Structure formats: C-alpha cells, structure tokens
PDB file of C-alpha atoms and ligand atoms in Angstrom:
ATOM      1  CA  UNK A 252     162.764 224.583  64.971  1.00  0.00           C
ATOM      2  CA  UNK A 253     161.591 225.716  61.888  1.00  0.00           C
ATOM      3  CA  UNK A 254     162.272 223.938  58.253  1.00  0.00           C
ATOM      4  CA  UNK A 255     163.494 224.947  54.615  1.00  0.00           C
ATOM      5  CA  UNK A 256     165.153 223.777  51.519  1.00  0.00           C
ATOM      6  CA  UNK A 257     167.547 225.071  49.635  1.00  0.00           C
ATOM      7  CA  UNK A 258     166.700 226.235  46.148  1.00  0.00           C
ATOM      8  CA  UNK A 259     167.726 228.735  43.317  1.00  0.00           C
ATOM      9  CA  UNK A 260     165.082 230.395  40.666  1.00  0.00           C
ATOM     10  CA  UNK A 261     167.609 230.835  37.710  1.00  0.00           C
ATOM     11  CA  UNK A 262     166.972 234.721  37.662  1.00  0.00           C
ATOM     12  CA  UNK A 263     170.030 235.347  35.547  1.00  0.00           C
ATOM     13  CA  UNK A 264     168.127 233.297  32.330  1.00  0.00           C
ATOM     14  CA  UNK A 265     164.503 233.275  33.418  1.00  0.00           C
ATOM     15  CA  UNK A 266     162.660 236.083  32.686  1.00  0.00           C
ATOM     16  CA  UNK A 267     160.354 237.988  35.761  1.00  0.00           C
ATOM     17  CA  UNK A 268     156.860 235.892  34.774  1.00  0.00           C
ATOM     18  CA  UNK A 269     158.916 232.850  34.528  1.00  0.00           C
ATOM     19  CA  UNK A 270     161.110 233.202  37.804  1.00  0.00           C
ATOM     20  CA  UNK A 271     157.355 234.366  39.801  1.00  0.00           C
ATOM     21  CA  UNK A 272     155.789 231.429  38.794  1.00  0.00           C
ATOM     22  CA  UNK A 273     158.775 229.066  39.534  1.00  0.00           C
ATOM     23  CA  UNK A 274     158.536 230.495  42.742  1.00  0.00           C
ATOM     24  CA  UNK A 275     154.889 230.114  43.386  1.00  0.00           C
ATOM     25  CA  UNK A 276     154.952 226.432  42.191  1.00  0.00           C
ATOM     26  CA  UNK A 277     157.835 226.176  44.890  1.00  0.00           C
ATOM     27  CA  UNK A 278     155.863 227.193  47.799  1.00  0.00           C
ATOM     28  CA  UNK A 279     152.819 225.417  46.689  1.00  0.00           C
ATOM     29  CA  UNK A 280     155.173 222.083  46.472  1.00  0.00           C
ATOM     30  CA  UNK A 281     156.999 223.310  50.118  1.00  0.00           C
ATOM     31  CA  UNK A 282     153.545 223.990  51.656  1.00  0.00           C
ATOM     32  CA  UNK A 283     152.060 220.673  51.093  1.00  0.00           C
ATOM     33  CA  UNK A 284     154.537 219.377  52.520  1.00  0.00           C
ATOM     34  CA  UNK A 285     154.502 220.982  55.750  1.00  0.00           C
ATOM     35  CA  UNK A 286     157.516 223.553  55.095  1.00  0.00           C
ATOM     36  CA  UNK A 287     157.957 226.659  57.174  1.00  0.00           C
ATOM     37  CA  UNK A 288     160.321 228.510  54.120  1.00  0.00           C
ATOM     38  CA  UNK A 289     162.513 228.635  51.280  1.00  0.00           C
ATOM     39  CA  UNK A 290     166.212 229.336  51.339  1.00  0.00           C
ATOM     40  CA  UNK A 291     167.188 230.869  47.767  1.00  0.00           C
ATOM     41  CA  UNK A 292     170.374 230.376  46.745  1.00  0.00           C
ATOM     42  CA  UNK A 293     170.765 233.676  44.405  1.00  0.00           C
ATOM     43  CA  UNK A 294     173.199 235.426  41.532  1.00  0.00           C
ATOM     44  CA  UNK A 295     171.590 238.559  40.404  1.00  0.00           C
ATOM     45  CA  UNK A 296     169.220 239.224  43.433  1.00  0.00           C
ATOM     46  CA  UNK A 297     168.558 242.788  41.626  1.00  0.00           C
ATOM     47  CA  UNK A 298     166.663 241.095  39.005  1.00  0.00           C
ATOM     48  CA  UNK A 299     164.198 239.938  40.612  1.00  0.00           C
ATOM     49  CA  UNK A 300     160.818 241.790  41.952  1.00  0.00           C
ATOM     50  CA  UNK A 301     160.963 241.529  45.517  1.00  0.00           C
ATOM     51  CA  UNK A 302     157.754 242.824  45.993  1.00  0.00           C
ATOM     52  CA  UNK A 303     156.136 240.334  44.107  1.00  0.00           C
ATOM     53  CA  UNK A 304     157.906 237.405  45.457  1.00  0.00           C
ATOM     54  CA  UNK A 305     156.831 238.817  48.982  1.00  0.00           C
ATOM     55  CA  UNK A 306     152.851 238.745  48.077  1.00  0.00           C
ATOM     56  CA  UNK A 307     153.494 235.080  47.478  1.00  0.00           C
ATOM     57  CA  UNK A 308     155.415 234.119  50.474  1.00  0.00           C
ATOM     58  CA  UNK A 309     152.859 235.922  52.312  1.00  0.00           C
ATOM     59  CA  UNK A 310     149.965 234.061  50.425  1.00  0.00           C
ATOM     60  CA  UNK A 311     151.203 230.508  51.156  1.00  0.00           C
ATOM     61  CA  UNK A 312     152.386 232.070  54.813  1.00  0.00           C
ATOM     62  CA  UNK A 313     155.694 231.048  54.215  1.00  0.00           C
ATOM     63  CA  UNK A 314     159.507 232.585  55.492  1.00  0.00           C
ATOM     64  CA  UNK A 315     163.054 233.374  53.100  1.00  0.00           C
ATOM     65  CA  UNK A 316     164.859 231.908  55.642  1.00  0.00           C
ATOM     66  CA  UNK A 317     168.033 232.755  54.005  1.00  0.00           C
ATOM     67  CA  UNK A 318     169.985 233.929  51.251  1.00  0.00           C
ATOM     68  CA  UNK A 319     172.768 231.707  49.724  1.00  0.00           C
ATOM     69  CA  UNK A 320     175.773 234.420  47.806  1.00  0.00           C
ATOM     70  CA  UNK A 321     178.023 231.431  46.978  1.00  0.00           C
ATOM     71  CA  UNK A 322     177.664 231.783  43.359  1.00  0.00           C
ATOM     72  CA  UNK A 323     179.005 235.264  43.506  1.00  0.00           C
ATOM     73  CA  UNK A 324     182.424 233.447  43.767  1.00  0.00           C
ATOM     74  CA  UNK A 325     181.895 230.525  41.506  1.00  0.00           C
ATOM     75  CA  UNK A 326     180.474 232.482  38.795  1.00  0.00           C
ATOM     76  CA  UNK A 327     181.907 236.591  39.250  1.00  0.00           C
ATOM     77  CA  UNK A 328     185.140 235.382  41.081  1.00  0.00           C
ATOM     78  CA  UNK A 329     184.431 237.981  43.157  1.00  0.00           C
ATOM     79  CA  UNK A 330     185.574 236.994  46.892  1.00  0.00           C
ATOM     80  CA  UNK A 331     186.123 238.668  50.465  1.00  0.00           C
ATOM     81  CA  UNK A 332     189.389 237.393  50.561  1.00  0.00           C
ATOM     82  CA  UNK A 333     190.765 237.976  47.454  1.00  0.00           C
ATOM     83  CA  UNK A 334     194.340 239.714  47.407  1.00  0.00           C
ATOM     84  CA  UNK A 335     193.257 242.293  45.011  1.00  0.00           C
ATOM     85  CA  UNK A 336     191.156 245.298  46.758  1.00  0.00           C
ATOM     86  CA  UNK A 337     189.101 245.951  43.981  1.00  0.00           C
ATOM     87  CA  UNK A 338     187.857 242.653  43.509  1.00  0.00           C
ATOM     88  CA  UNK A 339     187.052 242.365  47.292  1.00  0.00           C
ATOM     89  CA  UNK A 340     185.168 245.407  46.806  1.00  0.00           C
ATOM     90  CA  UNK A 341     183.151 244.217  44.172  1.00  0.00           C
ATOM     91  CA  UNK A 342     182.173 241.275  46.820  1.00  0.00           C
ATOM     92  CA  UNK A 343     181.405 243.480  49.267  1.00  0.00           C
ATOM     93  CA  UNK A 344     179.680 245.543  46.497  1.00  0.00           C
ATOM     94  CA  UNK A 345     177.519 242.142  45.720  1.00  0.00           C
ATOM     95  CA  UNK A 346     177.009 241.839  49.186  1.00  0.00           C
ATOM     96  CA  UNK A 347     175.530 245.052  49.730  1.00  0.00           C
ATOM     97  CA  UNK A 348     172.709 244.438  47.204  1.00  0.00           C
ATOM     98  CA  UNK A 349     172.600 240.667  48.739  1.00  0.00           C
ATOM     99  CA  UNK A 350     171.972 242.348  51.730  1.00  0.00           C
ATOM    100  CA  UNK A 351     169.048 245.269  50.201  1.00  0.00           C
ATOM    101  CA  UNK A 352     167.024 241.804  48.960  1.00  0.00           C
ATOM    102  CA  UNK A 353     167.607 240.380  52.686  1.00  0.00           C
ATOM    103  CA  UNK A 354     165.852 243.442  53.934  1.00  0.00           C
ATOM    104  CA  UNK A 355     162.808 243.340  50.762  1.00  0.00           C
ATOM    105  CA  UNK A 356     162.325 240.061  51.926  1.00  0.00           C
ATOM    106  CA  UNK A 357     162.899 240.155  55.867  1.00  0.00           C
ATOM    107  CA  UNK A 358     165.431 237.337  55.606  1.00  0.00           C
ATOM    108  CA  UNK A 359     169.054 236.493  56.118  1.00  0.00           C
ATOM    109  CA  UNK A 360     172.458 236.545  54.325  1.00  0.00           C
ATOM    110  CA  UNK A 361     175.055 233.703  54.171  1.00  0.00           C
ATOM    111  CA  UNK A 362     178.705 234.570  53.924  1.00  0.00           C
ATOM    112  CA  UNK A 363     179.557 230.876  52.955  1.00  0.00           C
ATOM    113  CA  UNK A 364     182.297 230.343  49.626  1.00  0.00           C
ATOM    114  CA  UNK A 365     181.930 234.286  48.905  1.00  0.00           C
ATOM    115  CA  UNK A 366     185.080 234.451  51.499  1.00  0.00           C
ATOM    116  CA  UNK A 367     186.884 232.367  48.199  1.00  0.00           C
ATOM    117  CA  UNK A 368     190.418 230.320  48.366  1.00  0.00           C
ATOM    118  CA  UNK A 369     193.995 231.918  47.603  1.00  0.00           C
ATOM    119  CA  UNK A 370     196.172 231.392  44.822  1.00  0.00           C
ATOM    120  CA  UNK A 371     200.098 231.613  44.211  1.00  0.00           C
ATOM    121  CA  UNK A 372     200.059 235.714  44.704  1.00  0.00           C
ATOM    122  CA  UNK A 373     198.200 234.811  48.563  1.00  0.00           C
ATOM    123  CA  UNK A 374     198.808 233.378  51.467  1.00  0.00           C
ATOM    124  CA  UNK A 375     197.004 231.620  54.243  1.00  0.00           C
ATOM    125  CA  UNK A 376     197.733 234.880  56.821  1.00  0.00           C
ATOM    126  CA  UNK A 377     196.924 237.675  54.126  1.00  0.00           C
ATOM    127  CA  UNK A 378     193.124 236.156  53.067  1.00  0.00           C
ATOM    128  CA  UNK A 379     192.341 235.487  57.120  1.00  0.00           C
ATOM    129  CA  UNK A 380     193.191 239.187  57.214  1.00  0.00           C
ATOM    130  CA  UNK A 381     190.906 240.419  53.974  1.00  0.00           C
ATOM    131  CA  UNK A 382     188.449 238.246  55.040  1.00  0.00           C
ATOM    132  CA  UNK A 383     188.314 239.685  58.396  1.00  0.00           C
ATOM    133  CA  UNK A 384     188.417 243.478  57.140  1.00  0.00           C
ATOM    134  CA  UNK A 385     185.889 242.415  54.219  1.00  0.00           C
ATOM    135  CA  UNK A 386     183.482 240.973  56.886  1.00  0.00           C
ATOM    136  CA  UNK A 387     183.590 244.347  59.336  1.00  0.00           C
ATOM    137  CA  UNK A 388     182.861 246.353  56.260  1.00  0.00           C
ATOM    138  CA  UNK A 389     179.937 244.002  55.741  1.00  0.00           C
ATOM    139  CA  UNK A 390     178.518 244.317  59.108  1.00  0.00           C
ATOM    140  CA  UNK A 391     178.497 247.844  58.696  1.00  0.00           C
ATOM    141  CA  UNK A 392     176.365 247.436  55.424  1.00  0.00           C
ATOM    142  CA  UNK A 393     174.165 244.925  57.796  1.00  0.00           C
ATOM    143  CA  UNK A 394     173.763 246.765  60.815  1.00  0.00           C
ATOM    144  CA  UNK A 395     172.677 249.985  59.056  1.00  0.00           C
ATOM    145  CA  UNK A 396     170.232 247.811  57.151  1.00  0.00           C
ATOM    146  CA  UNK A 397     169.225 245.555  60.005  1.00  0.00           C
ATOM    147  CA  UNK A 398     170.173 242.050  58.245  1.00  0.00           C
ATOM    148  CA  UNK A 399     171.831 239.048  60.014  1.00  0.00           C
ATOM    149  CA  UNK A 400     175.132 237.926  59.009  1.00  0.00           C
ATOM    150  CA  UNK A 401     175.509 234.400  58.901  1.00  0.00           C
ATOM    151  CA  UNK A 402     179.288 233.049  58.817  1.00  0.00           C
ATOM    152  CA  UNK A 403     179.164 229.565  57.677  1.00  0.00           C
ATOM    153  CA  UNK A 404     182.717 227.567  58.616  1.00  0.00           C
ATOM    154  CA  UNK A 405     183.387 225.019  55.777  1.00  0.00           C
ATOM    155  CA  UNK A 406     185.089 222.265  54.805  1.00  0.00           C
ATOM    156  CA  UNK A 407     188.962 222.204  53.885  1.00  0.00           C
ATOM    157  CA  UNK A 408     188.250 221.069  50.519  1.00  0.00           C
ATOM    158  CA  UNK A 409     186.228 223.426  49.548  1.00  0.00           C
ATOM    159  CA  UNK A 410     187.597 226.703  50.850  1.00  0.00           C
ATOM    160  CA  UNK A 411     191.234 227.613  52.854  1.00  0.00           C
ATOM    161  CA  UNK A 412     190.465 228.634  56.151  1.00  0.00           C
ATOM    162  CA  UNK A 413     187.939 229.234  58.738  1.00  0.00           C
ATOM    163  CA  UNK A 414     187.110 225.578  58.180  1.00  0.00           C
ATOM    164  CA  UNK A 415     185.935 224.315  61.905  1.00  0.00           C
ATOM    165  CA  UNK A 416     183.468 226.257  64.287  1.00  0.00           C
ATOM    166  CA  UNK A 417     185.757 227.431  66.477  1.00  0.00           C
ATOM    167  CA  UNK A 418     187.888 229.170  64.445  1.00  0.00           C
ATOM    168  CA  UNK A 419     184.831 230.926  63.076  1.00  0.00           C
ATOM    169  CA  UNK A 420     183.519 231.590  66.626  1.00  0.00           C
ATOM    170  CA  UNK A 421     186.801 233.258  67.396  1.00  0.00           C
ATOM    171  CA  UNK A 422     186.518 235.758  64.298  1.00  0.00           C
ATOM    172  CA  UNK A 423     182.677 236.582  65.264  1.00  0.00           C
ATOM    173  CA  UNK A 424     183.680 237.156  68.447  1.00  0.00           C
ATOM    174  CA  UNK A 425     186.501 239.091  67.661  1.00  0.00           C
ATOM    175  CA  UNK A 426     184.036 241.656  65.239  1.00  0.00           C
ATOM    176  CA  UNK A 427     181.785 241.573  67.707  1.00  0.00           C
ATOM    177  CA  UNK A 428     178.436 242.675  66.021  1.00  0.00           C
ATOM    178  CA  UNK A 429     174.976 242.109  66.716  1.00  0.00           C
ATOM    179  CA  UNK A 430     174.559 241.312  63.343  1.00  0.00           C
ATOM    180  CA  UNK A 431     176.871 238.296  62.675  1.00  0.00           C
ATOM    181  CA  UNK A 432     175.950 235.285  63.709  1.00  0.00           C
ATOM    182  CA  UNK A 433     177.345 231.680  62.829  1.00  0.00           C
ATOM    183  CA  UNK A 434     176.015 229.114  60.062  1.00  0.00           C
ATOM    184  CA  UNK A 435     176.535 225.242  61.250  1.00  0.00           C
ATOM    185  CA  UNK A 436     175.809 222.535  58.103  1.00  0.00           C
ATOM    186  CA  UNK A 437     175.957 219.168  59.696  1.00  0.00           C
ATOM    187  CA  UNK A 438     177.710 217.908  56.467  1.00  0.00           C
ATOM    188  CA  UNK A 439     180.957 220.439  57.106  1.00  0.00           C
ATOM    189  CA  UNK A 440     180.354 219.794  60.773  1.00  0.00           C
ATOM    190  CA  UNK A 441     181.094 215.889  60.240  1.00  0.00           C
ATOM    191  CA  UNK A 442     184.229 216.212  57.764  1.00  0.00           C
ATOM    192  CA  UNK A 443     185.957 219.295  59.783  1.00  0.00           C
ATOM    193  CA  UNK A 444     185.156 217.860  63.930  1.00  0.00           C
ATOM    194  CA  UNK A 445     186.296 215.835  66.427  1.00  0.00           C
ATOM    195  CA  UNK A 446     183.737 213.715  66.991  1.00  0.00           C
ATOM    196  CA  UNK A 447     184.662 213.196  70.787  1.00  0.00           C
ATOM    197  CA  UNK A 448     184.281 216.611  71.166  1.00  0.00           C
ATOM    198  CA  UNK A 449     181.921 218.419  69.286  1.00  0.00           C
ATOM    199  CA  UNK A 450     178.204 217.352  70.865  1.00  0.00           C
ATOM    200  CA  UNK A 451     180.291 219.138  73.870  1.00  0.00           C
ATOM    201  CA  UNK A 452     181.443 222.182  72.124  1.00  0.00           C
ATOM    202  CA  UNK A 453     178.351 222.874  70.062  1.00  0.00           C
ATOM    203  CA  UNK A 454     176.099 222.781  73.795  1.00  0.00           C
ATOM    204  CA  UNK A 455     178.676 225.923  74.316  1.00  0.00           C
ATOM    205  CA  UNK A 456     178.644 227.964  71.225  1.00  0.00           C
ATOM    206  CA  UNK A 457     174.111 227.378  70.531  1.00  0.00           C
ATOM    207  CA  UNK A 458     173.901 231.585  71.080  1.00  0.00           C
ATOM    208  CA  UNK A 459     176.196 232.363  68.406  1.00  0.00           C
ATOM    209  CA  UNK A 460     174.003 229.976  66.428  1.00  0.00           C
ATOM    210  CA  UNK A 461     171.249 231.703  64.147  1.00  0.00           C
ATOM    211  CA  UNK A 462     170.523 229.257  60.750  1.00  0.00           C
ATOM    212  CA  UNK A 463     171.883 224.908  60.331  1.00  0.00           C
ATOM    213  CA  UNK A 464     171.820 223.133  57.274  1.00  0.00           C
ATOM    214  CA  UNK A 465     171.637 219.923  56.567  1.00  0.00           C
ATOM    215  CA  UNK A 466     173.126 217.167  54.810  1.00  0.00           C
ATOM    216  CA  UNK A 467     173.902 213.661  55.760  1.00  0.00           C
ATOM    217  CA  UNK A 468     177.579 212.487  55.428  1.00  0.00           C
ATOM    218  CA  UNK A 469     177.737 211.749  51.380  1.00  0.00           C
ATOM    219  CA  UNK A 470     175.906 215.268  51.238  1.00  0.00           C
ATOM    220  CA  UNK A 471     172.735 213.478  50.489  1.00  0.00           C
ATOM    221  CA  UNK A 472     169.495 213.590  52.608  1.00  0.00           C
ATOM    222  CA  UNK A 473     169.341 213.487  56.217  1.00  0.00           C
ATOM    223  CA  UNK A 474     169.031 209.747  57.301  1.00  0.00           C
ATOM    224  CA  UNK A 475     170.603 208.201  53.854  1.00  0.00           C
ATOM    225  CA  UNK A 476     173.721 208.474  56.055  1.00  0.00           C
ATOM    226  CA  UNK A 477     175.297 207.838  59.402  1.00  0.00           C
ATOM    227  CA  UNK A 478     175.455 211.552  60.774  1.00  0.00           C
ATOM    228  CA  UNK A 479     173.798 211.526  64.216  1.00  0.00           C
ATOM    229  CA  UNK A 480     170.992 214.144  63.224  1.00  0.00           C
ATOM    230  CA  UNK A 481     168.746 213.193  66.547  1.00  0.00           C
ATOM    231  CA  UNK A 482     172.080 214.035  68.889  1.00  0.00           C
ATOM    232  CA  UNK A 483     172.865 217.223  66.723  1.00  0.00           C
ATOM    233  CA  UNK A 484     169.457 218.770  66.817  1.00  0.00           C
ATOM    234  CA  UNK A 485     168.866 218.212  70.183  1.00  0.00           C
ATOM    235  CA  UNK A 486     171.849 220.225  71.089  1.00  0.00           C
ATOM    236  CA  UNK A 487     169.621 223.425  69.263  1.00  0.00           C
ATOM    237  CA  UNK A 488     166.365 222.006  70.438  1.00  0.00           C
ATOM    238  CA  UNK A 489     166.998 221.991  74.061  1.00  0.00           C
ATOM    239  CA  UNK A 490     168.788 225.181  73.809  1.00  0.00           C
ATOM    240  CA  UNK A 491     165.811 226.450  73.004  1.00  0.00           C
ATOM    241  CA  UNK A 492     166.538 227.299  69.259  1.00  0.00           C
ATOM    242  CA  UNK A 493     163.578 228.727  66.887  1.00  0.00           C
ATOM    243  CA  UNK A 494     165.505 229.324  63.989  1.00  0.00           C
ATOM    244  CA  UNK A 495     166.156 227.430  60.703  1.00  0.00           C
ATOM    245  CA  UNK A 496     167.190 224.163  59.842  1.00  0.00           C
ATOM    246  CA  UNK A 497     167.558 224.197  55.986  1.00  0.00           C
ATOM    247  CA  UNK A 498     168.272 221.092  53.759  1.00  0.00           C
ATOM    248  CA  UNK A 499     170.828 221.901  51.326  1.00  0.00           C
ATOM    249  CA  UNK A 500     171.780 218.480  49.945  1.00  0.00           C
ATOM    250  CA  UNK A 501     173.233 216.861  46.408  1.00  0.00           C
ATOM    251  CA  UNK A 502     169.442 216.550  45.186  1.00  0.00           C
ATOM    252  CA  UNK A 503     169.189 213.342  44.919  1.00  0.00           C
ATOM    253  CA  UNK A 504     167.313 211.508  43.200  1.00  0.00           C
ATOM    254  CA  UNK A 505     165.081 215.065  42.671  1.00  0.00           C
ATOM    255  CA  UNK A 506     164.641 217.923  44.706  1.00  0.00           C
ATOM    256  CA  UNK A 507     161.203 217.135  45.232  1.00  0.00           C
ATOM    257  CA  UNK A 508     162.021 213.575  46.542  1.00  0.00           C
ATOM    258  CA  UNK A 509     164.571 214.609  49.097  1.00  0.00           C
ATOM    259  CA  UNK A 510     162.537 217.491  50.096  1.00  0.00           C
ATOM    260  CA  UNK A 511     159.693 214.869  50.599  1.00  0.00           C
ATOM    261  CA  UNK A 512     161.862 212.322  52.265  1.00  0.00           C
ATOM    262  CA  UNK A 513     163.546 214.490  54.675  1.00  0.00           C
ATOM    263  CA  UNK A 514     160.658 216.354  56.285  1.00  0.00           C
ATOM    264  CA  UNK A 515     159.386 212.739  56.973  1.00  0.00           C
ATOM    265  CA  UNK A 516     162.727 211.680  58.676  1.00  0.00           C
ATOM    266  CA  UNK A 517     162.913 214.891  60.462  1.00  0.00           C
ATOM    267  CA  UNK A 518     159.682 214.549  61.434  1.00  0.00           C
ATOM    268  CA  UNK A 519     160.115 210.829  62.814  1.00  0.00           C
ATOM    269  CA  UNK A 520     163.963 212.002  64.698  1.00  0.00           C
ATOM    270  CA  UNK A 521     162.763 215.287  66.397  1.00  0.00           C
TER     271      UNK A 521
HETATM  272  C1  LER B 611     179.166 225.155  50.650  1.00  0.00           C
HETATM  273  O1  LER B 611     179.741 223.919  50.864  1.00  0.00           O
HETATM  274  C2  LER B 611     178.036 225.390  51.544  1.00  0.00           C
HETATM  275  O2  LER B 611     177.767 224.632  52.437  1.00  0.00           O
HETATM  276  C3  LER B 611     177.258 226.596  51.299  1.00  0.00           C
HETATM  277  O3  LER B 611     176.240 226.710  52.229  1.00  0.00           O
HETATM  278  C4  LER B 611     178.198 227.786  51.306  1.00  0.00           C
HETATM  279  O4  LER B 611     177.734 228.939  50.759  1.00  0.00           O
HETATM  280 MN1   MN B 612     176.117 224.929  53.779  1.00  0.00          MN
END
C-alpha cells in the first residue's frame, strides 16, 4: 500500500513561480519522509503548468495520487446534483478539465462534495437522480480520457445522500464502468457504519476499492483516535491492495507534524 497526504497549492492567488516552488518544497518535505505521493486538493487546475509540476514529481520519483474537486462546490456552487441543468453542467464542465489535469499528471479524480446537498426547490429522489445522470456523463468524459473515477460515500452531515458504502456500491454498480471506482475515508467510514458489520462488508466490496483516506475519529491523525486502523487496512492489505492510502486530516497541530506523525504510526500498525 502506497502513502500520500492531502494538500492544496493555492493556484487561484499564487502566481506559476510561486505555486512550482510550493510544490517542490512539498515533495522535498514528503520525500524525506518516506512518502510515495501527493494528493492535491485543486480549484483552478487550468492554471497551473502541468508539465512543470510533472518534471518535479518525476525528479523526487514521486505519484499525484489523486485529485480532490470539492472546492468546486464550496467555492463555484457548482454541483452534480444540483436541480438546475445548467449549473450541473458547469460541474460536469469543471470536471472535464479536472479530469484533462488527471490525465497531464497520470493521476486520479475524486467525485467527493462536487455531488453537493439540495435545497427547498429539491428533493432527496430528484438529486440521487442528477447525480446519477451527472456521474454517467462523467464517465464518458473519463473513459475517453482514460482517468479513474473515484466515488467517495460521505458522511450525513456533510452531504444528503450516498452517505454509506453500500449505497455507493449499488450506484457504481449500477453505471457499470471501468472507470469508476469507490473512495473509502476511514473517518466517513466510522460516523456512517455499523460497526458489527462493516470489517465483514468491506472484505466483500475490496475490488470496487481503488484510493482510502484517512482520518482518525475527531478527523485528526491516524492513532490520535480510537478508529481500528490495523483491522481496516488489513482488510486492503490482504486483499492484495497496491493503491493509495492518503491522509486527509484537520491539520493538526501543522501539516508537517501530522504528516510526520502518521507515516510513523502507519509505519508501526502495518
Ligand atoms: C469530505 O468530507 C471528504 O472527505 C473529501 O474527501 C470529499 O471531497
Ligand atoms: Mn475524504
């Protein structure tokens, strides 16, 4: 199992020079430490010069192990579910170039809080349905461009439905594309499951499984908490998963103290 951190590179105020050597002294930092990549959590993807940001990754032999769109909702509004069509288009719009930087940078794209949440004009039924006709649209996008989906289910208080894993393995099953796969965070995992069940039901569901975060229970590091990290990578360990597990935490004190402390728990557990 390989290991990243989640971080962003401000590419909406930095300018290029400034967001390239951000991003060096990032995998310099990630690098001593052992990391195998950097998720970026992203706005404006477009503005920044993939090429460049590639020669680096390269030179510190280092993986984009995925690309966060979140922000496209918290700052655009722009959503997958929304009830107005042209505002889901301009998602699916912002997932298209989301999904152009994926390809730049050989990496992955997350379709996390860009599904959004309803409002009085909504309901429930009619964003499962936008969502669901967003998403084909994007797997079109993805499959012509040869960039993995990844459908992260999250928690109830932060978005309205596909909340627990098996609704969300329903839905991928249901569009049915080699290019969408599912996104399990260990901190949406322990607010949304059953905890009598779920070691079970995640041993059944590893092959839909291509990226995990992680965050302990109060969304801080791994092992500040009482999640059961050594039972819930073992599941992906022994299933013979060689993907990402990618620490996207509160940070924490700093970034570079949880990023330090948690490749030394993870490191101790695994
Ligand atoms: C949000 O809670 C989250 O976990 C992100 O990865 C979603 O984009
Ligand atoms: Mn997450």
């Amino acid at each position: 199992m390989k290991l990243s951190i989640v971080s962003e590179l401000n590419e909406t105020r930095n300018s290029q020079d400034e967001i390239i050597k951000n991003f060096s002294r990032l995998c310099e930092f990630l690098k001593s430490l052992n990391y195998d990549g950097i998720e970026l959590s992203l706005l404006e993807p477009e503005k920044i010069d993939a090429k460049r940001l590639n020669e680096i990754r390269d030179s510190y032999n280092l993986e984009i192990s995925a690309i966060g769109t979140g922000s496209t909702y918290i700052r655009f509004g722009y959503s997958l579910g929304h009830q107005n069509e042209q505002i889901r288009n301009k998602a699916i719009k912002r997932i298209e170039t989301y999904i152009d930087f994926a390809q730049e940078l050989q990496s992955k794209v997350i379709i996390g809080l860009i599904r959004g949440r309803y409002n009085y004009d909504s309901s429930y039924k009619k964003e499962k349905y936008n969502i669901k006709s967003s998403l084909r649209e994007c797997c079109q996008l993805a499959e012509k461009n040869g960039v993995m989906l990844l459908f992260e289910p999250i928690n109830r208080f932060e978005i309205d439905s596909y909340n627990t894993i098996s609704e969300s393995v329903n839905l991928i099953e249901e569009i049915d594309s080699n290019y969408l796969k599912l996104l399990i965070d260990s901190y949406h995992t322990y607010l949304e499951e059953d905890p009598g069940f779920i070691w079970d039901y995640l041993k059944e569901i590893t092959q839909h499984v291509a990226h995990l975060h992680l965050a302990d229970c109060t969304r801080r590091a791994p092992g500040t908490g009482h999640f059961d990290f050594r039972t819930f990578l073992n599941i992906f360990k022994n299933a013979g998963y060689n993907g990402f597990a990618s620490i996207e935490t509160i940070m924490k004190p700093s970034f570079e103290e949880v990023a330090k402390q948690t490749s030394e728990y993870l490191r101790l557990i695994l």
